[in-house]
mmCIF file of C-alpha atoms in Angstrom:
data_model
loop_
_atom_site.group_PDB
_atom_site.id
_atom_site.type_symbol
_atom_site.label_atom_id
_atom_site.label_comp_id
_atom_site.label_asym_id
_atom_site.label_seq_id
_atom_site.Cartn_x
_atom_site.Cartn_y
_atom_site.Cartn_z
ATOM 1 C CA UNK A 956 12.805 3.201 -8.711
ATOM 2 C CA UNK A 957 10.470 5.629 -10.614
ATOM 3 C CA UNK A 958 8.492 2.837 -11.883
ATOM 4 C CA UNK A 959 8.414 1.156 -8.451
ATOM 5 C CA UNK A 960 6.929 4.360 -6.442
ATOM 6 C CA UNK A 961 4.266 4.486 -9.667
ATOM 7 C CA UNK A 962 3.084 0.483 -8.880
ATOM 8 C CA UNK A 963 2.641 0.896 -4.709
ATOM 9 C CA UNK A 964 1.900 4.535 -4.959
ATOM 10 C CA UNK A 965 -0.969 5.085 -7.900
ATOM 11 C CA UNK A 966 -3.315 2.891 -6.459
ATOM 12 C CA UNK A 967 -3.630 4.897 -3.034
ATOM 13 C CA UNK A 968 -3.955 8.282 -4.980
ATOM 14 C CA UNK A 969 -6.266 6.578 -7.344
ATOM 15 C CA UNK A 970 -8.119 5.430 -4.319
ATOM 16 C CA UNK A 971 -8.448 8.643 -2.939
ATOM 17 C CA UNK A 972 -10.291 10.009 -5.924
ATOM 18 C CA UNK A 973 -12.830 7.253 -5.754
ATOM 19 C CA UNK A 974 -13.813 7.435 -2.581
ATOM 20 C CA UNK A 975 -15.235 10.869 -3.158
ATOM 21 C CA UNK A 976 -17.258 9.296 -6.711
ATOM 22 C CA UNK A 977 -19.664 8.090 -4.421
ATOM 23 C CA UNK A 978 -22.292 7.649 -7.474
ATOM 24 C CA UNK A 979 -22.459 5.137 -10.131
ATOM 25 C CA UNK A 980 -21.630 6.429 -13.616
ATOM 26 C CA UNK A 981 -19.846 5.950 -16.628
ATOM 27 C CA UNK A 982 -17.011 8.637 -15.638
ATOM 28 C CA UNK A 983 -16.392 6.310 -12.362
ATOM 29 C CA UNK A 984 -16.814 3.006 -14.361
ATOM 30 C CA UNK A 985 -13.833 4.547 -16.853
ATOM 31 C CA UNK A 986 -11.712 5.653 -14.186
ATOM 32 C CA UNK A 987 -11.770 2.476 -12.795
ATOM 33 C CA UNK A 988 -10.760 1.067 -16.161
ATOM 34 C CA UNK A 989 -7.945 3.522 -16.785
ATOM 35 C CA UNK A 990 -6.757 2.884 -13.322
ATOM 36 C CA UNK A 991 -6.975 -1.176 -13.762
ATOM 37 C CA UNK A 992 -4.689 -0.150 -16.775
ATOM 38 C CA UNK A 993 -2.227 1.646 -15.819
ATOM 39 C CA UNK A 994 -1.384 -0.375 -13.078
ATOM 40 C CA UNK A 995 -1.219 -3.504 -15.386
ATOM 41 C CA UNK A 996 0.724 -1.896 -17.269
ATOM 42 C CA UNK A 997 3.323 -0.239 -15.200
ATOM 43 C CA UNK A 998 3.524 -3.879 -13.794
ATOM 44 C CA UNK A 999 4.025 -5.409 -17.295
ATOM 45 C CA UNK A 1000 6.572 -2.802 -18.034
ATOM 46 C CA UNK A 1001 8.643 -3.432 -14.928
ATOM 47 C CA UNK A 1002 8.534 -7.303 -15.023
ATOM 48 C CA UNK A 1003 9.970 -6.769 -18.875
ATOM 49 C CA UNK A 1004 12.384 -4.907 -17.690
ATOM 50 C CA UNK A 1005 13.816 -6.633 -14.496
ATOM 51 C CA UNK A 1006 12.826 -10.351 -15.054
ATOM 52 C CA UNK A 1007 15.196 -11.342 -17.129
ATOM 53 C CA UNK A 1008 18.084 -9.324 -15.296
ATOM 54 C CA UNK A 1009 20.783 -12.217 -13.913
ATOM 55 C CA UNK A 1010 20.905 -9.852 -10.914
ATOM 56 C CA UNK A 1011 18.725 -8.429 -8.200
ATOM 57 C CA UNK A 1012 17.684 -4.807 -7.345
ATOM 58 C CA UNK A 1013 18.093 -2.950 -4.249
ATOM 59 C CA UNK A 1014 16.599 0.665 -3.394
ATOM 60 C CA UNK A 1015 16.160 3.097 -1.005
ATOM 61 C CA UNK A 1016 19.024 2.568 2.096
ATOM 62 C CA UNK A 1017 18.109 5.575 3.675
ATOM 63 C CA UNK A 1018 14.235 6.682 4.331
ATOM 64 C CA UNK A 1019 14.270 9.214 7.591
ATOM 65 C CA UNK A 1020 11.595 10.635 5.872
ATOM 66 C CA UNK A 1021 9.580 8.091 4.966
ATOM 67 C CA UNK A 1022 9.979 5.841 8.352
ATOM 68 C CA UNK A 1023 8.213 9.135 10.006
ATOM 69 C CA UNK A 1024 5.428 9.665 7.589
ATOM 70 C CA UNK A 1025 4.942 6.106 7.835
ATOM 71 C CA UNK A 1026 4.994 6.065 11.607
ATOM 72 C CA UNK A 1027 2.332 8.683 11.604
ATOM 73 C CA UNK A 1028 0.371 6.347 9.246
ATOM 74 C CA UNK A 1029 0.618 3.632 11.851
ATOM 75 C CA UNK A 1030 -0.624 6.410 15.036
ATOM 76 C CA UNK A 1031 -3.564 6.823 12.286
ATOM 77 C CA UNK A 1032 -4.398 3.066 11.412
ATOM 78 C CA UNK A 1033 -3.847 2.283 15.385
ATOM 79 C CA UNK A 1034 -6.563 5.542 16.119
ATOM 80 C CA UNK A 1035 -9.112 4.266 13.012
ATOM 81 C CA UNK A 1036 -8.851 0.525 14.882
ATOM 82 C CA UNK A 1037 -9.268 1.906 18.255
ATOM 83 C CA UNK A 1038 -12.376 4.127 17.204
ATOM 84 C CA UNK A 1039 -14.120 0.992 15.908
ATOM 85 C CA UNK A 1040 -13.495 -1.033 18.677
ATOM 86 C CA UNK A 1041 -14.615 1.201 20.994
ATOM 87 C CA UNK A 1042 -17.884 2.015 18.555
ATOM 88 C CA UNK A 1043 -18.937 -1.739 18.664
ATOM 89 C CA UNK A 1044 -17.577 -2.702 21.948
ATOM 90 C CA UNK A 1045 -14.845 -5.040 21.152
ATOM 91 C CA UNK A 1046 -11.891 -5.007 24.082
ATOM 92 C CA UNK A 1047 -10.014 -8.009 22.246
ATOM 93 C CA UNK A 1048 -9.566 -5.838 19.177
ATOM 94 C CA UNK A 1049 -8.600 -3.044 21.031
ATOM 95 C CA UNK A 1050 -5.718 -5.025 23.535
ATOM 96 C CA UNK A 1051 -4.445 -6.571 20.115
ATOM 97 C CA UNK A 1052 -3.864 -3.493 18.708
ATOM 98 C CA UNK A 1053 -3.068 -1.564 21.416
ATOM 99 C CA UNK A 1054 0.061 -4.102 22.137
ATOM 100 C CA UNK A 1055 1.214 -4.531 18.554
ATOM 101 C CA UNK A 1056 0.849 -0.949 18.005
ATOM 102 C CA UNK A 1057 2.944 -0.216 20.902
ATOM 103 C CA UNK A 1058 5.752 -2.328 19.686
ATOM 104 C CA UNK A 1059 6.147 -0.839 16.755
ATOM 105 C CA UNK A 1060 5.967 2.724 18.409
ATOM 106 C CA UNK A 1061 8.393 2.038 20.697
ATOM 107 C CA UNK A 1062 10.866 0.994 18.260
ATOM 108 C CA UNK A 1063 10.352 3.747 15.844
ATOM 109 C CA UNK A 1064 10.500 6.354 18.778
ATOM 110 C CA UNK A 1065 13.670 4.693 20.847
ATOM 111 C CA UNK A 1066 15.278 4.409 17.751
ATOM 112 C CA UNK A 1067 16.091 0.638 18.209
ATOM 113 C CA UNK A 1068 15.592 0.127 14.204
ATOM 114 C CA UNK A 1069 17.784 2.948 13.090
ATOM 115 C CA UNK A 1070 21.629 2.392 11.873
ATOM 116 C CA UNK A 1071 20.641 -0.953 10.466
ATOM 117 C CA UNK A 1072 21.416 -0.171 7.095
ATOM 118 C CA UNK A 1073 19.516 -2.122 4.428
ATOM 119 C CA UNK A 1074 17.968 -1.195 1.458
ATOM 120 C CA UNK A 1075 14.290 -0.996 2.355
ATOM 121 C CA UNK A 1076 13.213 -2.053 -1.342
ATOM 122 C CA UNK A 1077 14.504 -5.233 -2.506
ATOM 123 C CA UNK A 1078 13.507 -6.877 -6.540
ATOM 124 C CA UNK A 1079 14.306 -10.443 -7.123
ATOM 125 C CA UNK A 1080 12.424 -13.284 -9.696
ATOM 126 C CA UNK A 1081 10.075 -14.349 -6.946
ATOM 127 C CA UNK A 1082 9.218 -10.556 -5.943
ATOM 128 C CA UNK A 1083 8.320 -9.278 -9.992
ATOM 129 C CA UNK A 1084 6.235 -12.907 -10.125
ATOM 130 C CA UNK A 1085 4.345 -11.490 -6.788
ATOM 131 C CA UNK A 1086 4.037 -7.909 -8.552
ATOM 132 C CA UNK A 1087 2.422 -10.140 -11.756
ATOM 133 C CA UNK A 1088 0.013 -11.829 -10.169
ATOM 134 C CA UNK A 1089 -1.606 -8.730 -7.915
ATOM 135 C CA UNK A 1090 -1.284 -6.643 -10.929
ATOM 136 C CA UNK A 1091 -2.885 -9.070 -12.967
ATOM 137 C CA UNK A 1092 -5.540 -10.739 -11.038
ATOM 138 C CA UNK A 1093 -5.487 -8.041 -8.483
ATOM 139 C CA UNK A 1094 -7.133 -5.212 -11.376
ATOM 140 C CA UNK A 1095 -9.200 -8.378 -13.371
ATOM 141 C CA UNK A 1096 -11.111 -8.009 -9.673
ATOM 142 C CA UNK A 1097 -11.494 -4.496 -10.186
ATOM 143 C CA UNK A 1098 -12.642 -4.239 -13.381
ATOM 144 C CA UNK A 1099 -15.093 -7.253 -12.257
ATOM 145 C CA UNK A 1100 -16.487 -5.370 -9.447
ATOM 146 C CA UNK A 1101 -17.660 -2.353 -12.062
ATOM 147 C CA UNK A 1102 -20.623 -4.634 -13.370
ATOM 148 C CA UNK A 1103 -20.700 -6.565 -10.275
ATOM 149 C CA UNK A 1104 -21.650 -3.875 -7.532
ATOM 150 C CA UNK A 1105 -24.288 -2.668 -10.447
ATOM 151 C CA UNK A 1106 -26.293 -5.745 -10.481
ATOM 152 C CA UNK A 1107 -25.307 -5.673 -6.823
ATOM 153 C CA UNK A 1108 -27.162 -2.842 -5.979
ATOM 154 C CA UNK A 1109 -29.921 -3.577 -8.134
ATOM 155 C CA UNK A 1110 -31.124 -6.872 -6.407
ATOM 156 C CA UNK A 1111 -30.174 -5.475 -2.459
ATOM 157 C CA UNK A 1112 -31.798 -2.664 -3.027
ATOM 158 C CA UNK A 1113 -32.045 -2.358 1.284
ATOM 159 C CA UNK A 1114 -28.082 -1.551 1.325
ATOM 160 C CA UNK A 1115 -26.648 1.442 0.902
ATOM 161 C CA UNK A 1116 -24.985 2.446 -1.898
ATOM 162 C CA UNK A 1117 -21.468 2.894 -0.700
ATOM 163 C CA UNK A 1118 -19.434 1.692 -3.934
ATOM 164 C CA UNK A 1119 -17.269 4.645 -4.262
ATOM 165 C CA UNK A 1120 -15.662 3.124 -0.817
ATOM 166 C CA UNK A 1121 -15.806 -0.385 -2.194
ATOM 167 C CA UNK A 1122 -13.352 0.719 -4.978
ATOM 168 C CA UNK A 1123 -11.699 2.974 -3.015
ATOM 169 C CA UNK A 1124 -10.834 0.214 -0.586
ATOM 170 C CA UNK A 1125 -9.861 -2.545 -3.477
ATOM 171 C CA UNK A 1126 -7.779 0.107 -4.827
ATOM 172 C CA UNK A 1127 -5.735 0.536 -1.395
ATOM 173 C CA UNK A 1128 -5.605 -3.398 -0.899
ATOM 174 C CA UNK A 1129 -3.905 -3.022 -4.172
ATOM 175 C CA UNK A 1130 -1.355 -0.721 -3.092
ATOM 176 C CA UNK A 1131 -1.121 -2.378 -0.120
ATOM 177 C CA UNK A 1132 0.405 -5.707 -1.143
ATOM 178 C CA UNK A 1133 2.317 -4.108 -3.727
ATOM 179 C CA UNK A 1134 4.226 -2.492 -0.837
ATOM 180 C CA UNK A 1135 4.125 -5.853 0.978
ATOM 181 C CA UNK A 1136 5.836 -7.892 -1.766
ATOM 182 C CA UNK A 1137 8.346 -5.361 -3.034
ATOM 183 C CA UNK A 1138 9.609 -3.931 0.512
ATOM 184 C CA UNK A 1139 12.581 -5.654 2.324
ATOM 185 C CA UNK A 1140 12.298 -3.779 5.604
ATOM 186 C CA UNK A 1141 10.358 -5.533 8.343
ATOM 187 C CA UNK A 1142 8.648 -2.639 9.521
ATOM 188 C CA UNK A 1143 7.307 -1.598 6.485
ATOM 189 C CA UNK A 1144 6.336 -5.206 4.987
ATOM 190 C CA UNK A 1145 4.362 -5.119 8.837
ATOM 191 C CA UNK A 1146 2.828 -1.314 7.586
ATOM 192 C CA UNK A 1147 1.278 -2.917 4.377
ATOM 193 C CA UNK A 1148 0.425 -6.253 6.200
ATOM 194 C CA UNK A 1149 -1.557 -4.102 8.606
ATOM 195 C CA UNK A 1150 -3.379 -1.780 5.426
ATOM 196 C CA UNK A 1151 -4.706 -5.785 4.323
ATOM 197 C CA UNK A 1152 -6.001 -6.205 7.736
ATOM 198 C CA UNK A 1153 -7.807 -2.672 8.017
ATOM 199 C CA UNK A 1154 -9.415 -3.453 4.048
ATOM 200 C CA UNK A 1155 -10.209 -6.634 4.803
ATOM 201 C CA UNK A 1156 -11.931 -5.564 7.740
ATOM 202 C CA UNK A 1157 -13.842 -2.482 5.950
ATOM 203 C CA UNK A 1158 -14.955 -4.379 2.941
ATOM 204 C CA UNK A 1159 -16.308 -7.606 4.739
ATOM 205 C CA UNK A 1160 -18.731 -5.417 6.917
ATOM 206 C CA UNK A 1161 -19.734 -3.520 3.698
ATOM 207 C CA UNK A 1162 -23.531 -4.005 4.219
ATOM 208 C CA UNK A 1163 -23.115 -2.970 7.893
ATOM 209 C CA UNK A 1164 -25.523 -5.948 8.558
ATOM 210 C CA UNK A 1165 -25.239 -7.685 12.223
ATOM 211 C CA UNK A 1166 -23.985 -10.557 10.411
ATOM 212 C CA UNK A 1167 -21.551 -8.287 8.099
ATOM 213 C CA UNK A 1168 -19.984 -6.726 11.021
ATOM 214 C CA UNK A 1169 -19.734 -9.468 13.349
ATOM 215 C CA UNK A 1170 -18.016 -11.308 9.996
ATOM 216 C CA UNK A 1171 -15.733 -8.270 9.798
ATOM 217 C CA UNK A 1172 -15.007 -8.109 13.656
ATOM 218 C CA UNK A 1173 -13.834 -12.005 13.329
ATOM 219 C CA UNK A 1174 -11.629 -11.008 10.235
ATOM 220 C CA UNK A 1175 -9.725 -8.367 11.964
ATOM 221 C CA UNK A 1176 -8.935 -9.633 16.070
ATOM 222 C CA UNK A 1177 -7.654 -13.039 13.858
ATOM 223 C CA UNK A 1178 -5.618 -11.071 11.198
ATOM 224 C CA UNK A 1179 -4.946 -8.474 14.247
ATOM 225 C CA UNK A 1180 -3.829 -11.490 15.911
ATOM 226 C CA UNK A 1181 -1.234 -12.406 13.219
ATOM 227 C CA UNK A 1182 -0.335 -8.964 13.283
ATOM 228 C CA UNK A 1183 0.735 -9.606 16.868
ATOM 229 C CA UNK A 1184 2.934 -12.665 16.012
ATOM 230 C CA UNK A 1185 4.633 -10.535 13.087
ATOM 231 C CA UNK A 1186 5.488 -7.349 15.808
ATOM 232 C CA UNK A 1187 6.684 -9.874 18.041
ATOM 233 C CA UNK A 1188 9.032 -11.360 15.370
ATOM 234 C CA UNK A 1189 10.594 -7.749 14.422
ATOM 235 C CA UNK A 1190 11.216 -6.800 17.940
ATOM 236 C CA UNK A 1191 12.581 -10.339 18.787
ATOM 237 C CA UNK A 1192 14.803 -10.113 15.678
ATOM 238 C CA UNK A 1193 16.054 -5.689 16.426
ATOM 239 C CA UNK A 1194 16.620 -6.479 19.880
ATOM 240 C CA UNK A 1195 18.591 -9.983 19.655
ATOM 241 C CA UNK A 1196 20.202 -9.784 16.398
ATOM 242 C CA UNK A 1197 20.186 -6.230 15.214
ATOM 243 C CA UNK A 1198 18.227 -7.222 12.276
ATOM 244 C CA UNK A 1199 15.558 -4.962 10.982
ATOM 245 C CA UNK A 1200 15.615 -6.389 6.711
ATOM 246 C CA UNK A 1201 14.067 -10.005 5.737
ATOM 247 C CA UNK A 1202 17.347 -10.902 3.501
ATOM 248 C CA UNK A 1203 18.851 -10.350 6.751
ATOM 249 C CA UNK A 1204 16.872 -11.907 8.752
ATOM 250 C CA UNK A 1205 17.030 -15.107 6.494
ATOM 251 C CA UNK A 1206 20.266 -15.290 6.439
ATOM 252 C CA UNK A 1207 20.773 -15.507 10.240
ATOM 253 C CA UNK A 1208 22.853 -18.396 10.637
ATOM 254 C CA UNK A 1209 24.271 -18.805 15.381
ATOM 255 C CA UNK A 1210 23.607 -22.499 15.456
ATOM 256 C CA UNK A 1211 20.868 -21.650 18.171
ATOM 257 C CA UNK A 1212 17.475 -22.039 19.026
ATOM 258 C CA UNK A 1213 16.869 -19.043 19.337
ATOM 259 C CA UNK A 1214 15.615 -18.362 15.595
ATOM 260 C CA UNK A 1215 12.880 -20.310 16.155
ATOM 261 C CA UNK A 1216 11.470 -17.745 18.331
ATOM 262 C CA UNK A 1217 10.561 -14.994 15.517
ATOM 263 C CA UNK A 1218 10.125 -17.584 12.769
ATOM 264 C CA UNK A 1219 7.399 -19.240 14.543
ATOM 265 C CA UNK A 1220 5.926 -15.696 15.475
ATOM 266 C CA UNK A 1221 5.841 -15.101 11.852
ATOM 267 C CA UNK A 1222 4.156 -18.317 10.886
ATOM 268 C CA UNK A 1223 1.286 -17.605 12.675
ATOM 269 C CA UNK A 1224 1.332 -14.064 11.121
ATOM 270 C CA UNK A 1225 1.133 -16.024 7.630
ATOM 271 C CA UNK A 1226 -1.480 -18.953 9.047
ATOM 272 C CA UNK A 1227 -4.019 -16.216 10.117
ATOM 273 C CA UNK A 1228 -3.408 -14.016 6.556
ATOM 274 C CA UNK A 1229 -3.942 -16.968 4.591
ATOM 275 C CA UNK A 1230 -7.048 -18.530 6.443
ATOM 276 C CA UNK A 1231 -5.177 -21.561 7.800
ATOM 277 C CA UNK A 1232 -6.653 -24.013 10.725
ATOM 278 C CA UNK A 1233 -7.002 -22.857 13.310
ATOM 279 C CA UNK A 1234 -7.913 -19.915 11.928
ATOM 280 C CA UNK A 1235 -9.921 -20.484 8.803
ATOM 281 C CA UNK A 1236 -13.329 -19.205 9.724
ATOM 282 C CA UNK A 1237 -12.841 -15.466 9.524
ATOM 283 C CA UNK A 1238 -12.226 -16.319 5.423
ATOM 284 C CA UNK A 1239 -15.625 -18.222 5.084
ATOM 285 C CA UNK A 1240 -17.218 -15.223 6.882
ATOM 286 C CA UNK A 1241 -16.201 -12.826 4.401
ATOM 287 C CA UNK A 1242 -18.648 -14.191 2.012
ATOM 288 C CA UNK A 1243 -20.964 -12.116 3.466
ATOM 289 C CA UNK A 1244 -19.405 -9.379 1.437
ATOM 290 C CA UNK A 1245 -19.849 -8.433 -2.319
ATOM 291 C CA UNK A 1246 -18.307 -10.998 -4.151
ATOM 292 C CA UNK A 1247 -15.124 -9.312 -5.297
ATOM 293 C CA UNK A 1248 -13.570 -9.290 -1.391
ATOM 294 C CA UNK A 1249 -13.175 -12.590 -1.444
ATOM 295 C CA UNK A 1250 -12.095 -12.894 -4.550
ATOM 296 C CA UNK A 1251 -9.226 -10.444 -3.851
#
């Protein structure tokens, strides 16, 4: 589990340190390399070691402590969301994430998700294959980006220099779908889902042009919108079946209808994440960025 905490957790702390190395210099470009590193190799090292395991791994039942901090995380990504709605005068942003929010609230406060006992961590084949390809590709970006938002900078020389956020932000995508890929509980794959949203959002309107932030806007009420579908799929799934974990939750087996319900909500969570028709244009509008957001 050690080893696990080290692969979501490093690249939020690393993250943190860059996003105060607001100038470009060698001592940033090297902690961005270290960083890349480590989490390649901490990735590396776990895939040797659980790969080839005939068995799966399952962590962390019980989390009291965690589901708080993380529902304060979630009052803090709902508050960030809010402010920049409100900032740039978008009310569909704000209703989507005002209801989704809200869902998740109410279940964390009421208690509806507690006593489902599941391990919130769950490591199969298909989960350290996941782990290789963010840690792999994911920190290739990174270390990509160092040259890239150079030259960058160099040739648009009318936007500001804000690559010590840039980083900061790839760094916390990282983390992010580490989290997402390696967590069995609903309600936190939904945490890290949301994290995506909020860097895709932030790194598409990077220049803070009209055309960056109206990109940016499009990326989040459509990812926001997913986001929706996803919330209504966990509440669906606590309230009818007393399921809060995805084994779980695959596994449900009444001979109903029913299960439609939450898998179709949760289709059109993964559509709008992946760019899908209907909702591929938010994807072509993050071009607009610095070329490593759409590459991650």
């Amino acid at each position: 589990m050690d080893i696990i905490a080290l692969i979501i957790g490093f690249p939020f702390l690393a993250a943190l340190f860059l996003f105060f190395m607001k100038k470009q210099n060698r001592f940033r470009d090297v902690y961005v390399l270290l960083g890349c590193v480590t989490i390649a190799a901490a990735v590396v090292g776990f895939s040797i070691r659980d790969l080839f395991a005939d068995k799966t791994f399952s962590y962390l039942t019980h989390t009291h402590v965690i589901d708080l901090v993380m529902m304060g995380a979630e009052i803090g990504l709902f508050l960030l969301i809010m402010f920049f709605a409100i900032r740039y005068k978008k009310p569909l942003v704000a209703v989507l994430a005002t209801i989704q929010s809200g869902m998740m609230i109410w279940l964390d406060v009421t208690g509806r998700s507690d006593g489902m006992e599941a391990p919130h961590i769950f490591v199969d084949k298909l989960t350290i294959l996941m782990c290789l390809m963010i840690g792999i590709v994911g920190t290739l970006i990174c270390l990509y980006a160092v040259g890239y938002m150079k030259e960058y900078h160099v040739h648009h020389k009318e936007v500001k220099d804000r690559s010590g956020f840039f980083f900061a932000m790839l760094f916390i995508f990282l983390g992010a779908m580490f989290g997402l890929v390696l967590s069995n509980n609903l309600m936190w794959i939904y945490f890290f889902w949301e994290i995506t949203s909020l860097c895709s959002f932030l790194l598409i309107g990077y220049t803070k042009t009209e055309e960056a932030i109206t990109n940016s806007f499009r990326a989040l009420w459509m990812n926001l919108l997913g986001g929706l579908g996803f919330a209504g799929a966990i509440t669906f799934s606590v309230i009818k079946y007393d399921i809060i974990d995805l084994r779980n939750f695959v596994a449900i087996d009444n001979g109903g209808k029913l299960i439609l319900i939450p898998v179709l909500l949760l289709a059109i969570a993964g559509l709008t994440k992946s760019a899908q028709l209907p909702f591929s244009r938010w994807l072509l509008g993050a071009m607009v960025a610095p070329t490593p957001t759409s590459a991650l």
